[in-house]
JSON list of N, CA and C in Angstrom, two decimals:
[
{"chain": "B", "resi": 1, "resn": "MET", "atom": "N", "xyz": [21.74, 17.84, -3.46]},
{"chain": "B", "resi": 1, "resn": "MET", "atom": "CA", "xyz": [21.03, 16.60, -3.69]},
{"chain": "B", "resi": 1, "resn": "MET", "atom": "C", "xyz": [21.53, 15.98, -4.99]},
{"chain": "B", "resi": 2, "resn": "SER", "atom": "N", "xyz": [21.68, 14.67, -4.99]},
{"chain": "B", "resi": 2, "resn": "SER", "atom": "CA", "xyz": [22.21, 13.98, -6.16]},
{"chain": "B", "resi": 2, "resn": "SER", "atom": "C", "xyz": [21.11, 13.63, -7.16]},
{"chain": "B", "resi": 3, "resn": "GLU", "atom": "N", "xyz": [21.54, 13.31, -8.37]},
{"chain": "B", "resi": 3, "resn": "GLU", "atom": "CA", "xyz": [20.58, 12.89, -9.39]},
{"chain": "B", "resi": 3, "resn": "GLU", "atom": "C", "xyz": [20.03, 11.52, -9.06]},
{"chain": "B", "resi": 4, "resn": "ARG", "atom": "N", "xyz": [18.87, 11.22, -9.60]},
{"chain": "B", "resi": 4, "resn": "ARG", "atom": "CA", "xyz": [18.25, 9.91, -9.37]},
{"chain": "B", "resi": 4, "resn": "ARG", "atom": "C", "xyz": [18.97, 8.84, -10.20]},
{"chain": "B", "resi": 5, "resn": "ALA", "atom": "N", "xyz": [18.97, 7.64, -9.67]},
{"chain": "B", "resi": 5, "resn": "ALA", "atom": "CA", "xyz": [19.63, 6.53, -10.35]},
{"chain": "B", "resi": 5, "resn": "ALA", "atom": "C", "xyz": [18.77, 6.04, -11.52]},
{"chain": "B", "resi": 6, "resn": "ALA", "atom": "N", "xyz": [19.42, 5.56, -12.53]},
{"chain": "B", "resi": 6, "resn": "ALA", "atom": "CA", "xyz": [18.73, 5.00, -13.70]},
{"chain": "B", "resi": 6, "resn": "ALA", "atom": "C", "xyz": [18.78, 3.48, -13.62]},
{"chain": "B", "resi": 7, "resn": "PRO", "atom": "N", "xyz": [17.77, 2.80, -14.16]},
{"chain": "B", "resi": 7, "resn": "PRO", "atom": "CA", "xyz": [17.82, 1.33, -14.17]},
{"chain": "B", "resi": 7, "resn": "PRO", "atom": "C", "xyz": [18.92, 0.84, -15.11]},
{"chain": "B", "resi": 8, "resn": "PHE", "atom": "N", "xyz": [19.52, -0.29, -14.76]},
{"chain": "B", "resi": 8, "resn": "PHE", "atom": "CA", "xyz": [20.59, -0.85, -15.57]},
{"chain": "B", "resi": 8, "resn": "PHE", "atom": "C", "xyz": [20.08, -1.81, -16.63]},
{"chain": "B", "resi": 9, "resn": "TYR", "atom": "N", "xyz": [18.90, -2.40, -16.41]},
{"chain": "B", "resi": 9, "resn": "TYR", "atom": "CA", "xyz": [18.35, -3.37, -17.36]},
{"chain": "B", "resi": 9, "resn": "TYR", "atom": "C", "xyz": [16.83, -3.37, -17.30]},
{"chain": "B", "resi": 10, "resn": "CYS", "atom": "N", "xyz": [16.21, -3.86, -18.35]},
{"chain": "B", "resi": 10, "resn": "CYS", "atom": "CA", "xyz": [14.76, -3.94, -18.45]},
{"chain": "B", "resi": 10, "resn": "CYS", "atom": "C", "xyz": [14.23, -5.01, -17.49]},
{"chain": "B", "resi": 11, "resn": "PRO", "atom": "N", "xyz": [13.21, -4.71, -16.69]},
{"chain": "B", "resi": 11, "resn": "PRO", "atom": "CA", "xyz": [12.68, -5.71, -15.76]},
{"chain": "B", "resi": 11, "resn": "PRO", "atom": "C", "xyz": [11.91, -6.83, -16.48]},
{"chain": "B", "resi": 12, "resn": "TYR", "atom": "N", "xyz": [11.62, -6.67, -17.76]},
{"chain": "B", "resi": 12, "resn": "TYR", "atom": "CA", "xyz": [10.88, -7.68, -18.51]},
{"chain": "B", "resi": 12, "resn": "TYR", "atom": "C", "xyz": [11.78, -8.63, -19.28]},
{"chain": "B", "resi": 13, "resn": "CYS", "atom": "N", "xyz": [12.74, -8.08, -20.02]},
{"chain": "B", "resi": 13, "resn": "CYS", "atom": "CA", "xyz": [13.58, -8.94, -20.87]},
{"chain": "B", "resi": 13, "resn": "CYS", "atom": "C", "xyz": [15.04, -8.99, -20.42]},
{"chain": "B", "resi": 14, "resn": "GLY", "atom": "N", "xyz": [15.45, -8.07, -19.54]},
{"chain": "B", "resi": 14, "resn": "GLY", "atom": "CA", "xyz": [16.82, -8.07, -19.05]},
{"chain": "B", "resi": 14, "resn": "GLY", "atom": "C", "xyz": [17.82, -7.35, -19.94]},
{"chain": "B", "resi": 15, "resn": "ASP", "atom": "N", "xyz": [17.38, -6.80, -21.05]},
{"chain": "B", "resi": 15, "resn": "ASP", "atom": "CA", "xyz": [18.29, -6.11, -21.96]},
{"chain": "B", "resi": 15, "resn": "ASP", "atom": "C", "xyz": [18.68, -4.75, -21.39]},
{"chain": "B", "resi": 16, "resn": "GLU", "atom": "N", "xyz": [19.78, -4.20, -21.86]},
{"chain": "B", "resi": 16, "resn": "GLU", "atom": "CA", "xyz": [20.29, -2.92, -21.37]},
{"chain": "B", "resi": 16, "resn": "GLU", "atom": "C", "xyz": [20.01, -1.76, -22.31]},
{"chain": "B", "resi": 17, "resn": "ASP", "atom": "N", "xyz": [19.20, -1.97, -23.35]},
{"chain": "B", "resi": 17, "resn": "ASP", "atom": "CA", "xyz": [18.89, -0.92, -24.32]},
{"chain": "B", "resi": 17, "resn": "ASP", "atom": "C", "xyz": [17.73, -0.06, -23.80]},
{"chain": "B", "resi": 18, "resn": "LEU", "atom": "N", "xyz": [18.01, 0.77, -22.79]},
{"chain": "B", "resi": 18, "resn": "LEU", "atom": "CA", "xyz": [16.98, 1.60, -22.16]},
{"chain": "B", "resi": 18, "resn": "LEU", "atom": "C", "xyz": [17.20, 3.07, -22.47]},
{"chain": "B", "resi": 19, "resn": "ARG", "atom": "N", "xyz": [16.11, 3.80, -22.55]},
{"chain": "B", "resi": 19, "resn": "ARG", "atom": "CA", "xyz": [16.17, 5.25, -22.72]},
{"chain": "B", "resi": 19, "resn": "ARG", "atom": "C", "xyz": [15.00, 5.89, -22.00]},
{"chain": "B", "resi": 20, "resn": "PRO", "atom": "N", "xyz": [15.18, 7.10, -21.50]},
{"chain": "B", "resi": 20, "resn": "PRO", "atom": "CA", "xyz": [14.07, 7.78, -20.81]},
{"chain": "B", "resi": 20, "resn": "PRO", "atom": "C", "xyz": [12.89, 7.96, -21.74]},
{"chain": "B", "resi": 21, "resn": "SER", "atom": "N", "xyz": [11.70, 7.83, -21.20]},
{"chain": "B", "resi": 21, "resn": "SER", "atom": "CA", "xyz": [10.47, 7.99, -21.97]},
{"chain": "B", "resi": 21, "resn": "SER", "atom": "C", "xyz": [9.95, 9.42, -21.83]},
{"chain": "B", "resi": 22, "resn": "GLU", "atom": "N", "xyz": [9.19, 9.85, -22.80]},
{"chain": "B", "resi": 22, "resn": "GLU", "atom": "CA", "xyz": [8.57, 11.17, -22.75]},
{"chain": "B", "resi": 22, "resn": "GLU", "atom": "C", "xyz": [7.31, 11.18, -21.90]},
{"chain": "B", "resi": 23, "resn": "GLN", "atom": "N", "xyz": [6.93, 10.03, -21.34]},
{"chain": "B", "resi": 23, "resn": "GLN", "atom": "CA", "xyz": [5.70, 9.92, -20.56]},
{"chain": "B", "resi": 23, "resn": "GLN", "atom": "C", "xyz": [5.78, 10.59, -19.20]},
{"chain": "B", "resi": 24, "resn": "GLY", "atom": "N", "xyz": [6.98, 10.92, -18.74]},
{"chain": "B", "resi": 24, "resn": "GLY", "atom": "CA", "xyz": [7.10, 11.63, -17.48]},
{"chain": "B", "resi": 24, "resn": "GLY", "atom": "C", "xyz": [8.23, 11.11, -16.62]},
{"chain": "B", "resi": 25, "resn": "HIS", "atom": "N", "xyz": [8.27, 11.61, -15.39]},
{"chain": "B", "resi": 25, "resn": "HIS", "atom": "CA", "xyz": [9.33, 11.28, -14.45]},
{"chain": "B", "resi": 25, "resn": "HIS", "atom": "C", "xyz": [9.34, 9.79, -14.11]},
{"chain": "B", "resi": 26, "resn": "GLY", "atom": "N", "xyz": [10.49, 9.16, -14.23]},
{"chain": "B", "resi": 26, "resn": "GLY", "atom": "CA", "xyz": [10.64, 7.75, -13.88]},
{"chain": "B", "resi": 26, "resn": "GLY", "atom": "C", "xyz": [10.19, 6.78, -14.96]},
{"chain": "B", "resi": 27, "resn": "ALA", "atom": "N", "xyz": [9.81, 7.28, -16.13]},
{"chain": "B", "resi": 27, "resn": "ALA", "atom": "CA", "xyz": [9.34, 6.42, -17.21]},
{"chain": "B", "resi": 27, "resn": "ALA", "atom": "C", "xyz": [10.50, 6.07, -18.15]},
{"chain": "B", "resi": 28, "resn": "TRP", "atom": "N", "xyz": [10.57, 4.80, -18.53]},
{"chain": "B", "resi": 28, "resn": "TRP", "atom": "CA", "xyz": [11.65, 4.30, -19.36]},
{"chain": "B", "resi": 28, "resn": "TRP", "atom": "C", "xyz": [11.09, 3.45, -20.49]},
{"chain": "B", "resi": 29, "resn": "GLU", "atom": "N", "xyz": [11.84, 3.37, -21.60]},
{"chain": "B", "resi": 29, "resn": "GLU", "atom": "CA", "xyz": [11.47, 2.54, -22.74]},
{"chain": "B", "resi": 29, "resn": "GLU", "atom": "C", "xyz": [12.60, 1.56, -23.03]},
{"chain": "B", "resi": 30, "resn": "CYS", "atom": "N", "xyz": [12.25, 0.32, -23.36]},
{"chain": "B", "resi": 30, "resn": "CYS", "atom": "CA", "xyz": [13.22, -0.69, -23.72]},
{"chain": "B", "resi": 30, "resn": "CYS", "atom": "C", "xyz": [13.19, -0.87, -25.23]},
{"chain": "B", "resi": 31, "resn": "GLY", "atom": "N", "xyz": [14.33, -0.68, -25.87]},
{"chain": "B", "resi": 31, "resn": "GLY", "atom": "CA", "xyz": [14.42, -0.82, -27.32]},
{"chain": "B", "resi": 31, "resn": "GLY", "atom": "C", "xyz": [14.41, -2.27, -27.76]},
{"chain": "B", "resi": 32, "resn": "ALA", "atom": "N", "xyz": [14.76, -3.20, -26.87]},
{"chain": "B", "resi": 32, "resn": "ALA", "atom": "CA", "xyz": [14.83, -4.61, -27.23]},
{"chain": "B", "resi": 32, "resn": "ALA", "atom": "C", "xyz": [13.46, -5.27, -27.28]},
{"chain": "B", "resi": 33, "resn": "CYS", "atom": "N", "xyz": [12.65, -5.07, -26.23]},
{"chain": "B", "resi": 33, "resn": "CYS", "atom": "CA", "xyz": [11.34, -5.74, -26.18]},
{"chain": "B", "resi": 33, "resn": "CYS", "atom": "C", "xyz": [10.18, -4.78, -26.46]},
{"chain": "B", "resi": 34, "resn": "ASN", "atom": "N", "xyz": [10.51, -3.50, -26.71]},
{"chain": "B", "resi": 34, "resn": "ASN", "atom": "CA", "xyz": [9.51, -2.50, -27.08]},
{"chain": "B", "resi": 34, "resn": "ASN", "atom": "C", "xyz": [8.46, -2.28, -25.97]},
{"chain": "B", "resi": 35, "resn": "ARG", "atom": "N", "xyz": [8.89, -2.39, -24.72]},
{"chain": "B", "resi": 35, "resn": "ARG", "atom": "CA", "xyz": [7.98, -2.15, -23.59]},
{"chain": "B", "resi": 35, "resn": "ARG", "atom": "C", "xyz": [8.36, -0.83, -22.92]},
{"chain": "B", "resi": 36, "resn": "ALA", "atom": "N", "xyz": [7.37, -0.22, -22.29]},
{"chain": "B", "resi": 36, "resn": "ALA", "atom": "CA", "xyz": [7.59, 0.98, -21.49]},
{"chain": "B", "resi": 36, "resn": "ALA", "atom": "C", "xyz": [7.20, 0.66, -20.05]},
{"chain": "B", "resi": 37, "resn": "PHE", "atom": "N", "xyz": [7.95, 1.20, -19.10]},
{"chain": "B", "resi": 37, "resn": "PHE", "atom": "CA", "xyz": [7.66, 0.97, -17.69]},
{"chain": "B", "resi": 37, "resn": "PHE", "atom": "C", "xyz": [8.03, 2.21, -16.90]},
{"chain": "B", "resi": 38, "resn": "GLN", "atom": "N", "xyz": [7.53, 2.28, -15.67]},
{"chain": "B", "resi": 38, "resn": "GLN", "atom": "CA", "xyz": [7.79, 3.42, -14.82]},
{"chain": "B", "resi": 38, "resn": "GLN", "atom": "C", "xyz": [8.27, 2.96, -13.45]},
{"chain": "B", "resi": 39, "resn": "LEU", "atom": "N", "xyz": [9.29, 3.62, -12.94]},
{"chain": "B", "resi": 39, "resn": "LEU", "atom": "CA", "xyz": [9.84, 3.32, -11.61]},
{"chain": "B", "resi": 39, "resn": "LEU", "atom": "C", "xyz": [9.35, 4.38, -10.64]},
{"chain": "B", "resi": 40, "resn": "LYS", "atom": "N", "xyz": [9.01, 3.94, -9.43]},
{"chain": "B", "resi": 40, "resn": "LYS", "atom": "CA", "xyz": [8.50, 4.88, -8.44]},
{"chain": "B", "resi": 40, "resn": "LYS", "atom": "C", "xyz": [8.95, 4.45, -7.04]},
{"chain": "B", "resi": 41, "resn": "PHE", "atom": "N", "xyz": [9.48, 5.38, -6.28]},
{"chain": "B", "resi": 41, "resn": "PHE", "atom": "CA", "xyz": [9.87, 5.13, -4.91]},
{"chain": "B", "resi": 41, "resn": "PHE", "atom": "C", "xyz": [8.63, 5.26, -4.04]},
{"chain": "B", "resi": 42, "resn": "LEU", "atom": "N", "xyz": [8.31, 4.22, -3.28]},
{"chain": "B", "resi": 42, "resn": "LEU", "atom": "CA", "xyz": [7.10, 4.22, -2.47]},
{"chain": "B", "resi": 42, "resn": "LEU", "atom": "C", "xyz": [7.32, 4.76, -1.06]},
{"chain": "B", "resi": 43, "resn": "GLY", "atom": "N", "xyz": [8.50, 4.60, -0.51]},
{"chain": "B", "resi": 43, "resn": "GLY", "atom": "CA", "xyz": [8.78, 5.10, 0.83]},
{"chain": "B", "resi": 43, "resn": "GLY", "atom": "C", "xyz": [9.58, 4.10, 1.63]},
{"chain": "B", "resi": 44, "resn": "LEU", "atom": "N", "xyz": [9.86, 4.44, 2.86]},
{"chain": "B", "resi": 44, "resn": "LEU", "atom": "CA", "xyz": [10.62, 3.57, 3.75]},
{"chain": "B", "resi": 44, "resn": "LEU", "atom": "C", "xyz": [9.67, 2.66, 4.52]},
{"chain": "B", "resi": 45, "resn": "LEU", "atom": "N", "xyz": [10.13, 1.47, 4.82]},
{"chain": "B", "resi": 45, "resn": "LEU", "atom": "CA", "xyz": [9.34, 0.52, 5.58]},
{"chain": "B", "resi": 45, "resn": "LEU", "atom": "C", "xyz": [9.34, 0.91, 7.05]},
{"chain": "B", "resi": 46, "resn": "ALA", "atom": "N", "xyz": [8.22, 0.80, 7.71]},
{"chain": "B", "resi": 46, "resn": "ALA", "atom": "CA", "xyz": [8.09, 1.18, 9.11]},
{"chain": "B", "resi": 46, "resn": "ALA", "atom": "C", "xyz": [8.89, 0.26, 10.02]},
{"chain": "B", "resi": 47, "resn": "ARG", "atom": "N", "xyz": [9.04, -1.01, 9.65]},
{"chain": "B", "resi": 47, "resn": "ARG", "atom": "CA", "xyz": [9.72, -1.97, 10.52]},
{"chain": "B", "resi": 47, "resn": "ARG", "atom": "C", "xyz": [11.23, -1.78, 10.55]},
{"chain": "B", "resi": 48, "resn": "GLY", "atom": "N", "xyz": [11.79, -1.05, 9.60]},
{"chain": "B", "resi": 48, "resn": "GLY", "atom": "CA", "xyz": [13.22, -0.79, 9.58]},
{"chain": "B", "resi": 48, "resn": "GLY", "atom": "C", "xyz": [14.03, -2.02, 9.22]},
{"chain": "B", "resi": 49, "resn": "LEU", "atom": "N", "xyz": [15.31, -1.97, 9.52]},
{"chain": "B", "resi": 49, "resn": "LEU", "atom": "CA", "xyz": [16.21, -3.08, 9.21]},
{"chain": "B", "resi": 49, "resn": "LEU", "atom": "C", "xyz": [16.23, -4.07, 10.36]},
{"chain": "B", "resi": 50, "resn": "ARG", "atom": "N", "xyz": [16.40, -5.33, 10.02]},
{"chain": "B", "resi": 50, "resn": "ARG", "atom": "CA", "xyz": [16.51, -6.38, 11.04]},
{"chain": "B", "resi": 50, "resn": "ARG", "atom": "C", "xyz": [17.95, -6.87, 11.09]},
{"chain": "B", "resi": 51, "resn": "ASP", "atom": "N", "xyz": [18.40, -7.22, 12.30]},
{"chain": "B", "resi": 51, "resn": "ASP", "atom": "CA", "xyz": [19.74, -7.75, 12.49]},
{"chain": "B", "resi": 51, "resn": "ASP", "atom": "C", "xyz": [19.78, -9.18, 11.99]},
{"chain": "B", "resi": 52, "resn": "SER", "atom": "N", "xyz": [20.67, -9.48, 11.05]},
{"chain": "B", "resi": 52, "resn": "SER", "atom": "CA", "xyz": [20.74, -10.82, 10.47]},
{"chain": "B", "resi": 52, "resn": "SER", "atom": "C", "xyz": [21.29, -11.84, 11.48]},
{"chain": "B", "resi": 53, "resn": "ASN", "atom": "N", "xyz": [21.91, -11.39, 12.56]},
{"chain": "B", "resi": 53, "resn": "ASN", "atom": "CA", "xyz": [22.45, -12.30, 13.57]},
{"chain": "B", "resi": 53, "resn": "ASN", "atom": "C", "xyz": [21.43, -12.66, 14.66]},
{"chain": "B", "resi": 54, "resn": "ALA", "atom": "N", "xyz": [20.23, -12.10, 14.60]},
{"chain": "B", "resi": 54, "resn": "ALA", "atom": "CA", "xyz": [19.22, -12.33, 15.64]},
{"chain": "B", "resi": 54, "resn": "ALA", "atom": "C", "xyz": [18.77, -13.78, 15.66]},
{"chain": "B", "resi": 55, "resn": "GLY", "atom": "N", "xyz": [18.60, -14.40, 14.49]},
{"chain": "B", "resi": 55, "resn": "GLY", "atom": "CA", "xyz": [18.20, -15.80, 14.40]},
{"chain": "B", "resi": 55, "resn": "GLY", "atom": "C", "xyz": [16.77, -16.02, 14.83]},
{"chain": "B", "resi": 56, "resn": "GLY", "atom": "N", "xyz": [16.14, -17.04, 14.27]},
{"chain": "B", "resi": 56, "resn": "GLY", "atom": "CA", "xyz": [14.77, -17.41, 14.65]},
{"chain": "B", "resi": 56, "resn": "GLY", "atom": "C", "xyz": [13.75, -16.35, 14.30]},
{"chain": "B", "resi": 57, "resn": "ASP", "atom": "N", "xyz": [12.58, -16.45, 14.93]},
{"chain": "B", "resi": 57, "resn": "ASP", "atom": "CA", "xyz": [11.49, -15.53, 14.69]},
{"chain": "B", "resi": 57, "resn": "ASP", "atom": "C", "xyz": [11.33, -14.53, 15.83]},
{"chain": "B", "resi": 58, "resn": "GLU", "atom": "N", "xyz": [12.40, -14.19, 16.48]},
{"chain": "B", "resi": 58, "resn": "GLU", "atom": "CA", "xyz": [12.35, -13.28, 17.62]},
{"chain": "B", "resi": 58, "resn": "GLU", "atom": "C", "xyz": [11.95, -11.88, 17.17]},
{"chain": "B", "resi": 59, "resn": "GLN", "atom": "N", "xyz": [11.18, -11.21, 17.98]},
{"chain": "B", "resi": 59, "resn": "GLN", "atom": "CA", "xyz": [10.81, -9.83, 17.71]},
{"chain": "B", "resi": 59, "resn": "GLN", "atom": "C", "xyz": [11.94, -8.91, 18.15]},
{"chain": "B", "resi": 60, "resn": "ILE", "atom": "N", "xyz": [12.19, -7.89, 17.39]},
{"chain": "B", "resi": 60, "resn": "ILE", "atom": "CA", "xyz": [13.25, -6.93, 17.74]},
{"chain": "B", "resi": 60, "resn": "ILE", "atom": "C", "xyz": [12.62, -5.75, 18.44]}
]
């Protein structure tokens, strides 16, 4: 199993000065705007992927 991906930029200010937080798994701190945030995977969507060539509001 591979390591989890890290965020590339702060979702609040867009800066790249990020470091892992001591608050736990998925927690990050931004050195630029002094905010802390947490990323969490919620799961897969039940509807799955839609074909972009289907067009209109047709049900798949």
